[in-house]
Short mmCIF file of C-alpha atoms and ligand atoms in Angstrom, two decimals:
data_model
loop_
_atom_site.label_atom_id
_atom_site.label_comp_id
_atom_site.label_asym_id
_atom_site.label_seq_id
_atom_site.Cartn_x
_atom_site.Cartn_y
_atom_site.Cartn_z
CA MET A 1 -59.91 20.07 99.28
CA THR A 2 -59.11 18.59 96.20
CA ALA A 3 -60.29 15.40 96.10
CA PRO A 4 -58.69 11.73 96.19
CA PHE A 5 -57.30 9.86 93.33
CA LEU A 6 -59.61 7.19 91.93
CA ASP A 7 -57.17 4.13 92.37
CA ALA A 8 -56.86 1.47 88.89
CA LYS A 9 -56.44 -0.90 91.07
CA ASN A 10 -59.67 -0.88 92.75
CA PRO A 11 -61.84 -2.19 89.77
CA ALA A 12 -65.35 -0.62 91.22
CA ASP A 13 -62.77 3.21 90.20
CA ILE A 14 -62.37 1.64 86.69
CA GLU A 15 -66.45 1.61 86.62
CA ARG A 16 -65.72 4.94 88.29
CA ALA A 17 -63.97 6.24 85.69
CA ALA A 18 -66.27 4.79 82.95
CA GLN A 19 -69.31 5.48 84.21
CA LEU A 20 -68.01 8.83 84.52
CA LEU A 21 -66.98 9.39 81.05
CA ARG A 22 -70.43 8.10 79.74
CA ALA A 23 -71.68 11.16 82.21
CA GLY A 24 -69.67 13.64 79.54
CA GLU A 25 -67.22 14.79 82.22
CA VAL A 26 -63.73 14.14 82.20
CA VAL A 27 -61.25 12.59 83.78
CA ALA A 28 -57.21 12.17 83.51
CA LEU A 29 -56.11 8.56 82.42
CA PRO A 30 -53.12 6.86 83.08
CA THR A 31 -51.40 5.28 79.67
CA GLU A 32 -48.02 3.76 78.74
CA THR A 33 -46.70 7.15 77.49
CA VAL A 34 -47.97 9.78 79.90
CA TYR A 35 -51.19 10.53 81.34
CA GLY A 36 -54.27 11.54 79.33
CA LEU A 37 -56.41 13.91 79.46
CA ALA A 38 -59.81 12.11 78.47
CA ALA A 39 -63.03 13.07 77.48
CA ASP A 40 -65.80 10.66 74.82
CA ALA A 41 -65.22 11.55 71.71
CA PHE A 42 -68.67 12.43 70.53
CA ASN A 43 -69.42 14.69 73.03
CA GLU A 44 -68.87 18.42 71.90
CA ALA A 45 -69.23 19.72 74.83
CA ALA A 46 -66.79 17.08 77.17
CA LEU A 47 -64.16 17.68 74.01
CA ARG A 48 -64.61 21.92 74.91
CA ARG A 49 -64.40 20.95 78.67
CA VAL A 50 -60.85 19.33 77.67
CA PHE A 51 -59.69 22.10 75.64
CA GLU A 52 -60.03 24.37 78.58
CA ILE A 53 -58.77 22.90 81.27
CA LYS A 54 -55.89 22.20 79.06
CA SER A 55 -56.23 25.83 78.03
CA ARG A 56 -55.00 24.65 74.96
CA PRO A 57 -56.27 26.33 71.10
CA PHE A 58 -58.72 25.14 69.64
CA PHE A 59 -56.33 24.23 66.13
CA ASP A 60 -54.68 22.16 68.37
CA PRO A 61 -55.88 18.36 67.20
CA LEU A 62 -56.69 15.24 69.90
CA ILE A 63 -55.53 11.51 69.96
CA VAL A 64 -57.98 9.47 70.27
CA HIS A 65 -57.53 6.25 71.93
CA VAL A 66 -59.53 3.11 70.76
CA ALA A 67 -60.28 -0.46 72.32
CA ASP A 68 -60.14 -2.36 69.62
CA TRP A 69 -59.41 -1.73 65.93
CA ALA A 70 -63.77 -2.61 65.14
CA MET A 71 -63.62 0.90 67.43
CA LEU A 72 -60.84 2.17 64.83
CA GLU A 73 -63.46 1.62 61.85
CA LYS A 74 -66.38 4.31 63.18
CA LEU A 75 -63.58 6.56 63.29
CA ALA A 76 -61.28 6.21 60.34
CA GLN A 77 -60.55 5.02 57.62
CA PRO A 78 -57.83 2.33 58.23
CA ASN A 79 -54.88 0.93 54.78
CA ALA A 80 -52.52 -1.46 54.26
CA ARG A 81 -49.61 0.21 55.61
CA ALA A 82 -51.99 0.96 59.13
CA LYS A 83 -52.79 -2.27 59.16
CA LYS A 84 -49.11 -3.79 59.26
CA LEU A 85 -48.11 -1.17 62.32
CA ALA A 86 -51.36 -2.01 64.28
CA ASP A 87 -50.37 -5.53 64.07
CA ALA A 88 -46.78 -4.70 65.02
CA PHE A 89 -47.22 -2.39 67.07
CA TRP A 90 -50.33 -2.16 68.77
CA PRO A 91 -51.92 -2.01 71.23
CA GLY A 92 -48.87 0.26 71.97
CA ALA A 93 -46.93 3.74 72.06
CA LEU A 94 -47.60 4.70 67.85
CA THR A 95 -50.43 7.32 66.73
CA PHE A 96 -51.45 7.13 63.62
CA VAL A 97 -53.03 9.93 61.17
CA LEU A 98 -55.98 8.70 59.21
CA PRO A 99 -58.57 9.65 57.14
CA LYS A 100 -61.60 10.30 59.35
CA LYS A 101 -65.41 9.48 58.68
CA PRO A 102 -67.64 12.12 58.99
CA GLU A 103 -69.25 11.39 62.03
CA VAL A 104 -65.71 12.20 63.81
CA PRO A 105 -66.96 15.77 65.27
CA ALA A 106 -64.57 18.87 64.04
CA LEU A 107 -63.44 19.85 67.71
CA VAL A 108 -61.55 16.65 67.89
CA THR A 109 -59.39 16.99 64.31
CA ALA A 110 -59.13 20.79 64.46
CA GLY A 111 -61.43 20.83 61.70
CA LYS A 112 -59.09 18.06 59.25
CA PRO A 113 -59.74 15.73 57.10
CA THR A 114 -57.93 13.27 59.39
CA VAL A 115 -57.81 11.91 62.58
CA ALA A 116 -55.69 10.68 65.36
CA VAL A 117 -55.93 7.25 66.56
CA ARG A 118 -54.34 5.30 69.12
CA MET A 119 -54.99 1.78 70.85
CA PRO A 120 -53.11 2.30 73.92
CA ALA A 121 -51.16 -0.47 76.53
CA HIS A 122 -51.39 0.39 79.21
CA PRO A 123 -53.76 -2.15 80.87
CA ALA A 124 -55.50 0.26 83.39
CA MET A 125 -56.71 2.59 80.24
CA ARG A 126 -57.78 -0.68 78.24
CA ALA A 127 -60.22 -1.51 80.77
CA VAL A 128 -61.84 2.42 81.25
CA LEU A 129 -62.36 2.51 77.42
CA LYS A 130 -63.42 -1.43 77.49
CA ALA A 131 -66.02 -0.14 80.43
CA ALA A 132 -67.01 2.84 78.83
CA GLY A 133 -67.28 1.37 74.83
CA ILE A 134 -66.85 5.06 73.81
CA PRO A 135 -63.77 6.42 72.05
CA LEU A 136 -61.59 8.47 73.73
CA ALA A 137 -60.09 12.17 72.73
CA ALA A 138 -57.04 12.71 74.94
CA PRO A 139 -54.27 14.66 74.81
CA SER A 140 -51.47 14.46 77.76
CA ALA A 141 -52.79 16.07 80.64
CA ASN A 142 -51.22 18.97 81.17
CA PRO A 143 -51.57 23.20 80.59
CA PHE A 144 -51.22 23.59 77.03
CA GLY A 145 -46.93 24.28 76.28
CA TYR A 146 -45.76 22.41 79.62
CA ILE A 147 -44.17 18.93 80.51
CA SER A 148 -46.24 16.61 79.95
CA PRO A 149 -47.15 14.41 83.26
CA THR A 150 -46.06 10.70 83.83
CA CYS A 151 -47.97 10.36 87.20
CA ALA A 152 -50.76 11.45 89.43
CA ALA A 153 -49.88 13.74 91.56
CA HIS A 154 -47.87 15.60 88.31
CA VAL A 155 -51.70 16.05 86.63
CA ARG A 156 -52.92 17.43 89.93
CA ASP A 157 -49.83 19.57 90.70
CA SER A 158 -50.16 21.25 87.32
CA LEU A 159 -53.94 20.89 86.92
CA GLY A 160 -55.28 20.96 90.52
CA GLU A 161 -58.48 21.54 91.28
CA ARG A 162 -59.49 22.42 87.08
CA GLN A 163 -59.23 18.69 87.39
CA PRO A 164 -61.46 16.65 90.44
CA HIS A 165 -60.67 13.17 88.74
CA ILE A 166 -57.99 11.42 88.60
CA LEU A 167 -56.97 7.90 87.71
CA ASP A 168 -53.59 6.56 89.34
CA ALA A 169 -52.22 3.53 88.86
CA GLY A 170 -48.36 5.15 89.67
CA PRO A 171 -45.68 6.74 86.90
CA CYS A 172 -46.22 6.00 83.53
CA VAL A 173 -43.76 2.52 81.50
CA HIS A 174 -42.12 5.58 79.05
CA GLY A 175 -42.64 8.58 80.42
CA ILE A 176 -42.95 10.32 76.70
CA GLU A 177 -45.53 10.71 74.60
CA SER A 178 -46.26 7.80 71.80
CA THR A 179 -44.76 8.07 68.20
CA ILE A 180 -47.28 9.79 65.11
CA ILE A 181 -47.06 8.32 61.80
CA ASP A 182 -49.36 10.33 58.60
CA LEU A 183 -50.22 6.98 57.02
CA SER A 184 -53.11 9.59 55.44
CA ASP A 185 -52.56 8.96 52.16
CA PRO A 186 -51.26 5.41 50.82
CA ASP A 187 -50.18 6.96 47.45
CA ALA A 188 -46.94 9.14 49.73
CA PRO A 189 -44.86 7.38 52.30
CA ALA A 190 -45.32 7.41 55.91
CA ARG A 191 -44.64 10.35 57.72
CA ILE A 192 -43.56 10.62 61.14
CA LEU A 193 -44.88 13.41 62.80
CA ARG A 194 -43.35 13.46 66.52
CA HIS A 195 -40.87 10.54 67.12
CA GLY A 196 -41.83 7.82 70.43
CA PRO A 197 -40.91 5.37 72.21
CA VAL A 198 -42.01 3.24 68.48
CA THR A 199 -38.68 4.35 67.17
CA ARG A 200 -38.24 5.35 62.77
CA GLU A 201 -36.02 2.14 63.09
CA MET A 202 -38.66 -0.29 64.45
CA ILE A 203 -41.02 1.24 62.41
CA GLU A 204 -39.33 1.38 58.63
CA THR A 205 -38.57 -2.52 59.78
CA ALA A 206 -42.06 -3.46 60.22
CA LEU A 207 -42.99 -1.77 56.91
CA GLY A 208 -40.30 -3.16 54.82
CA GLU A 209 -40.03 0.23 53.59
CA ILE A 210 -38.12 3.79 54.31
CA VAL A 211 -40.63 6.52 55.60
CA ASP A 212 -40.15 10.45 55.14
CA THR A 213 -38.57 11.60 57.93
CA SER A 214 -38.14 15.12 57.12
CA ALA A 215 -39.14 17.28 60.24
CA PRO A 216 -42.64 19.64 58.84
CA LYS A 217 -41.45 23.14 59.51
CA ALA A 218 -41.57 24.26 63.31
CA ALA A 219 -43.70 27.19 63.82
CA THR A 220 -42.86 30.20 66.62
CA GLU A 221 -45.83 31.02 67.03
CA PRO A 222 -49.06 28.99 67.73
CA SER A 223 -50.79 30.03 64.10
CA PRO A 224 -53.72 27.69 62.34
CA ALA A 225 -52.14 27.82 59.01
CA GLY A 226 -49.10 24.92 58.57
CA LEU A 227 -48.35 23.48 61.80
CA PRO A 228 -48.92 19.06 61.06
CA ALA A 229 -48.92 18.43 65.04
CA PRO A 230 -48.03 20.42 67.61
CA GLY A 231 -45.73 18.69 69.32
CA LEU A 232 -44.57 21.16 66.40
CA LEU A 233 -44.81 24.29 67.62
CA LYS A 234 -40.84 25.35 68.47
CA ARG A 235 -41.35 25.45 71.84
CA HIS A 236 -42.66 23.02 73.83
CA TYR A 237 -42.40 20.17 76.80
CA SER A 238 -41.47 23.67 78.83
CA PRO A 239 -40.17 24.37 82.43
CA GLN A 240 -40.55 27.78 83.00
CA THR A 241 -36.64 27.74 83.83
CA PRO A 242 -34.72 27.97 81.14
CA VAL A 243 -32.71 25.03 79.41
CA THR A 244 -29.47 25.61 77.78
CA LEU A 245 -28.77 21.92 75.99
CA LEU A 246 -24.81 19.74 76.43
CA SER A 247 -23.17 18.29 74.00
CA ARG A 248 -22.99 14.76 75.33
CA GLY A 249 -19.88 14.14 77.51
CA THR A 250 -19.46 17.79 78.27
CA PRO A 251 -18.42 17.48 82.23
CA PRO A 252 -20.00 20.19 84.51
CA PRO A 253 -17.74 22.99 85.53
CA PRO A 254 -16.17 22.70 89.19
CA CYS A 255 -18.88 23.37 91.86
CA ALA A 256 -18.57 27.15 92.55
CA ASP A 257 -21.00 28.15 96.28
CA ASN A 258 -24.05 29.87 95.64
CA THR A 259 -24.62 28.65 92.49
CA ARG A 260 -28.41 28.15 91.39
CA GLN A 261 -28.08 25.83 88.20
CA ALA A 262 -28.77 22.59 87.98
CA TRP A 263 -26.64 19.56 85.85
CA VAL A 264 -28.94 17.10 84.33
CA LEU A 265 -26.71 14.35 82.94
CA LEU A 266 -27.48 10.91 81.16
CA LYS A 267 -25.61 8.57 83.38
CA ARG A 268 -24.25 8.22 86.31
CA PRO A 269 -20.63 8.11 86.73
CA ARG A 270 -19.10 4.98 88.79
CA ARG A 271 -17.10 7.29 91.59
CA PRO A 272 -18.68 10.28 92.67
CA LEU A 273 -16.96 13.59 90.41
CA GLN A 274 -16.59 15.59 92.83
CA LYS A 275 -15.65 15.05 97.60
CA PRO A 276 -18.87 15.46 99.05
CA GLU A 277 -20.87 14.43 96.53
CA ARG A 278 -21.99 17.69 94.82
CA THR A 279 -26.01 18.48 95.29
CA ASP A 280 -26.15 20.38 91.60
CA LEU A 281 -25.69 17.21 89.94
CA PHE A 282 -28.33 15.12 88.90
CA PHE A 283 -28.73 11.43 87.31
CA LEU A 284 -31.39 10.22 84.21
CA SER A 285 -30.23 6.90 84.47
CA GLU A 286 -28.15 4.72 86.54
CA ASN A 287 -27.14 3.05 83.40
CA GLY A 288 -26.93 4.57 80.32
CA GLN A 289 -30.14 3.61 78.81
CA MET A 290 -32.26 5.27 76.99
CA GLU A 291 -35.13 3.74 78.31
CA GLN A 292 -34.39 4.73 81.44
CA ILE A 293 -33.17 8.12 80.34
CA ALA A 294 -36.75 8.61 79.20
CA HIS A 295 -38.32 7.14 81.98
CA ASN A 296 -37.31 10.50 83.43
CA MET A 297 -36.42 13.10 82.00
CA PHE A 298 -39.86 14.72 82.10
CA ALA A 299 -40.34 13.35 85.73
CA MET A 300 -37.07 15.36 86.46
CA LEU A 301 -37.57 18.22 84.93
CA ARG A 302 -40.75 19.33 86.53
CA THR A 303 -39.04 18.58 89.67
CA LEU A 304 -35.99 20.91 88.29
CA ASP A 305 -38.82 23.29 87.10
CA LYS A 306 -39.80 23.55 91.65
CA GLY A 307 -36.12 23.89 92.64
CA GLY A 308 -35.61 27.42 92.99
CA TYR A 309 -32.59 27.57 89.62
CA SER A 310 -31.38 29.74 87.39
CA THR A 311 -30.78 27.30 84.50
CA LEU A 312 -30.82 23.73 84.57
CA PHE A 313 -28.22 22.88 81.98
CA VAL A 314 -29.08 19.05 80.32
CA GLU A 315 -26.58 16.59 78.08
CA LEU A 316 -28.41 15.70 75.12
CA PRO A 317 -28.17 11.95 74.63
CA PRO A 318 -27.11 9.94 71.17
CA ARG A 319 -29.68 10.50 68.43
CA ALA A 320 -29.73 7.47 67.42
CA GLY A 321 -33.37 4.75 68.67
CA LEU A 322 -35.29 6.49 71.33
CA GLY A 323 -32.86 9.05 71.60
CA GLU A 324 -34.15 10.95 68.69
CA ALA A 325 -37.14 11.25 70.45
CA LEU A 326 -35.28 12.48 73.95
CA HIS A 327 -33.02 15.17 71.53
CA ASP A 328 -36.63 16.46 69.86
CA ARG A 329 -38.25 17.63 72.69
CA LEU A 330 -35.08 18.84 74.66
CA ARG A 331 -34.57 21.05 72.03
CA ARG A 332 -37.91 22.61 71.83
CA ALA A 333 -37.93 22.47 76.21
CA ALA A 334 -34.66 24.87 75.62
CA ALA A 335 -35.97 26.84 72.91
CA ARG A 336 -36.73 30.47 74.04
O1 LIG B 401 -48.57 9.38 74.71
C1 LIG B 401 -50.18 10.39 74.01
O2 LIG B 401 -50.23 10.16 72.65
C2 LIG B 401 -50.49 11.16 74.95
C3 LIG B 401 -51.10 9.74 75.53
C4 LIG B 401 -52.30 10.75 76.32
O3 LIG B 401 -52.17 9.39 74.26
N1 LIG B 401 -51.01 11.82 73.97
C5 LIG B 401 -50.41 13.18 73.04
O4 LIG B 401 -52.06 14.26 73.36
O5 LIG B 401 -49.07 13.29 73.56
P1 LIG B 401 -51.34 15.74 72.56
O6 LIG B 401 -52.37 15.91 72.77
O7 LIG B 401 -50.31 16.25 73.70
O8 LIG B 401 -50.67 15.30 71.56
C6 LIG B 401 -51.10 14.87 70.31
C7 LIG B 401 -50.35 15.46 69.38
C8 LIG B 401 -50.37 16.72 69.18
O9 LIG B 401 -49.36 17.67 68.68
C9 LIG B 401 -51.24 17.25 67.94
O10 LIG B 401 -51.21 18.19 67.08
C10 LIG B 401 -51.30 15.48 66.94
O11 LIG B 401 -51.02 14.96 68.55
N2 LIG B 401 -52.71 15.62 66.50
C11 LIG B 401 -53.76 15.09 66.43
N3 LIG B 401 -54.65 14.82 65.92
C12 LIG B 401 -53.46 15.33 64.28
C13 LIG B 401 -53.73 15.30 63.52
N4 LIG B 401 -55.25 14.93 62.43
N5 LIG B 401 -52.93 15.19 62.40
C14 LIG B 401 -52.10 15.83 62.56
N6 LIG B 401 -51.34 15.73 63.86
C15 LIG B 401 -52.52 15.62 64.74
MG1 LIG B 402 -49.36 17.45 74.55
#
């Protein structure tokens, strides 16, 4: 029998999640971006379990979540840029890569001299962090390479019995993983390793400087060498059903009988494209707003992945702002 979800609205369940984590268990927790699979960042056995549950290769380092600045200082050496960006965006969907403290286990950082740290904004995640009093390493709570989970049911669906403890707080607001920015070298420009809800434009405004967005070369094969962030694997965040990308505004072809293709468009048109209304069309938003598209995208891909389709055709959003992150995820989802 599957264990019931822990309920984020119940203070006893928050305390239970914190207790489990302190005792070295792995617990799936909600954040404002996606659900994470959390463990005590200083407990090697618990960290190993996270890799095992996700079938994640050990060369892929984890993000550590902190409750406050004091906790960050136990893990990393912050600098002036980190301070500025924390003032502007923490708690929130921005992860810093900084030089690590020697105490941080090599398992967390894949043996790198840097550590990725984020102070999440989700009230349930913050409550667990505070109650546990320990930094929590948490990758997205999905099998390695699959679509990130944006609600508790997604975690159960794809991790099943491997992950009994799941704290349910409903759907994640952003629905897309945090932005990762490398701040480890104060003499080089800050560099975005993964686009996300905190956009390049927002970061440049806060820092008052240009950031480096030149994508590190995408790796085709998982390999320990030359992989600055595995979100950078050419194929990642992928449904099993093949994805084909459509340039913006491409109209779907007229509906054919017995087609097993799904067409995913950015915005519901004001009037149905065809009557009776087609069942092979899906809309990522009612209003075309990027936030709504991001919020729905992974959930939509997961649902359609179970729909028995031969191909998912997905309309690409414009690349400005949050669109950059959506582009990135969709390109990797579509990579063969
Ligand atoms: O929104 C998020 O970031 C979610 C929630 C749970 O916080 N977490 C998440 O974790 O997306 P994950 O493991 O799925 O993605 C973390 C990314 C990986 O691509 C990893 O390679 C990169 O962060 N990363 C971790 N430590 C790093 C480091 N020291 N240097 C460069 N990249 C690092
Ligand atoms: Mg992930």
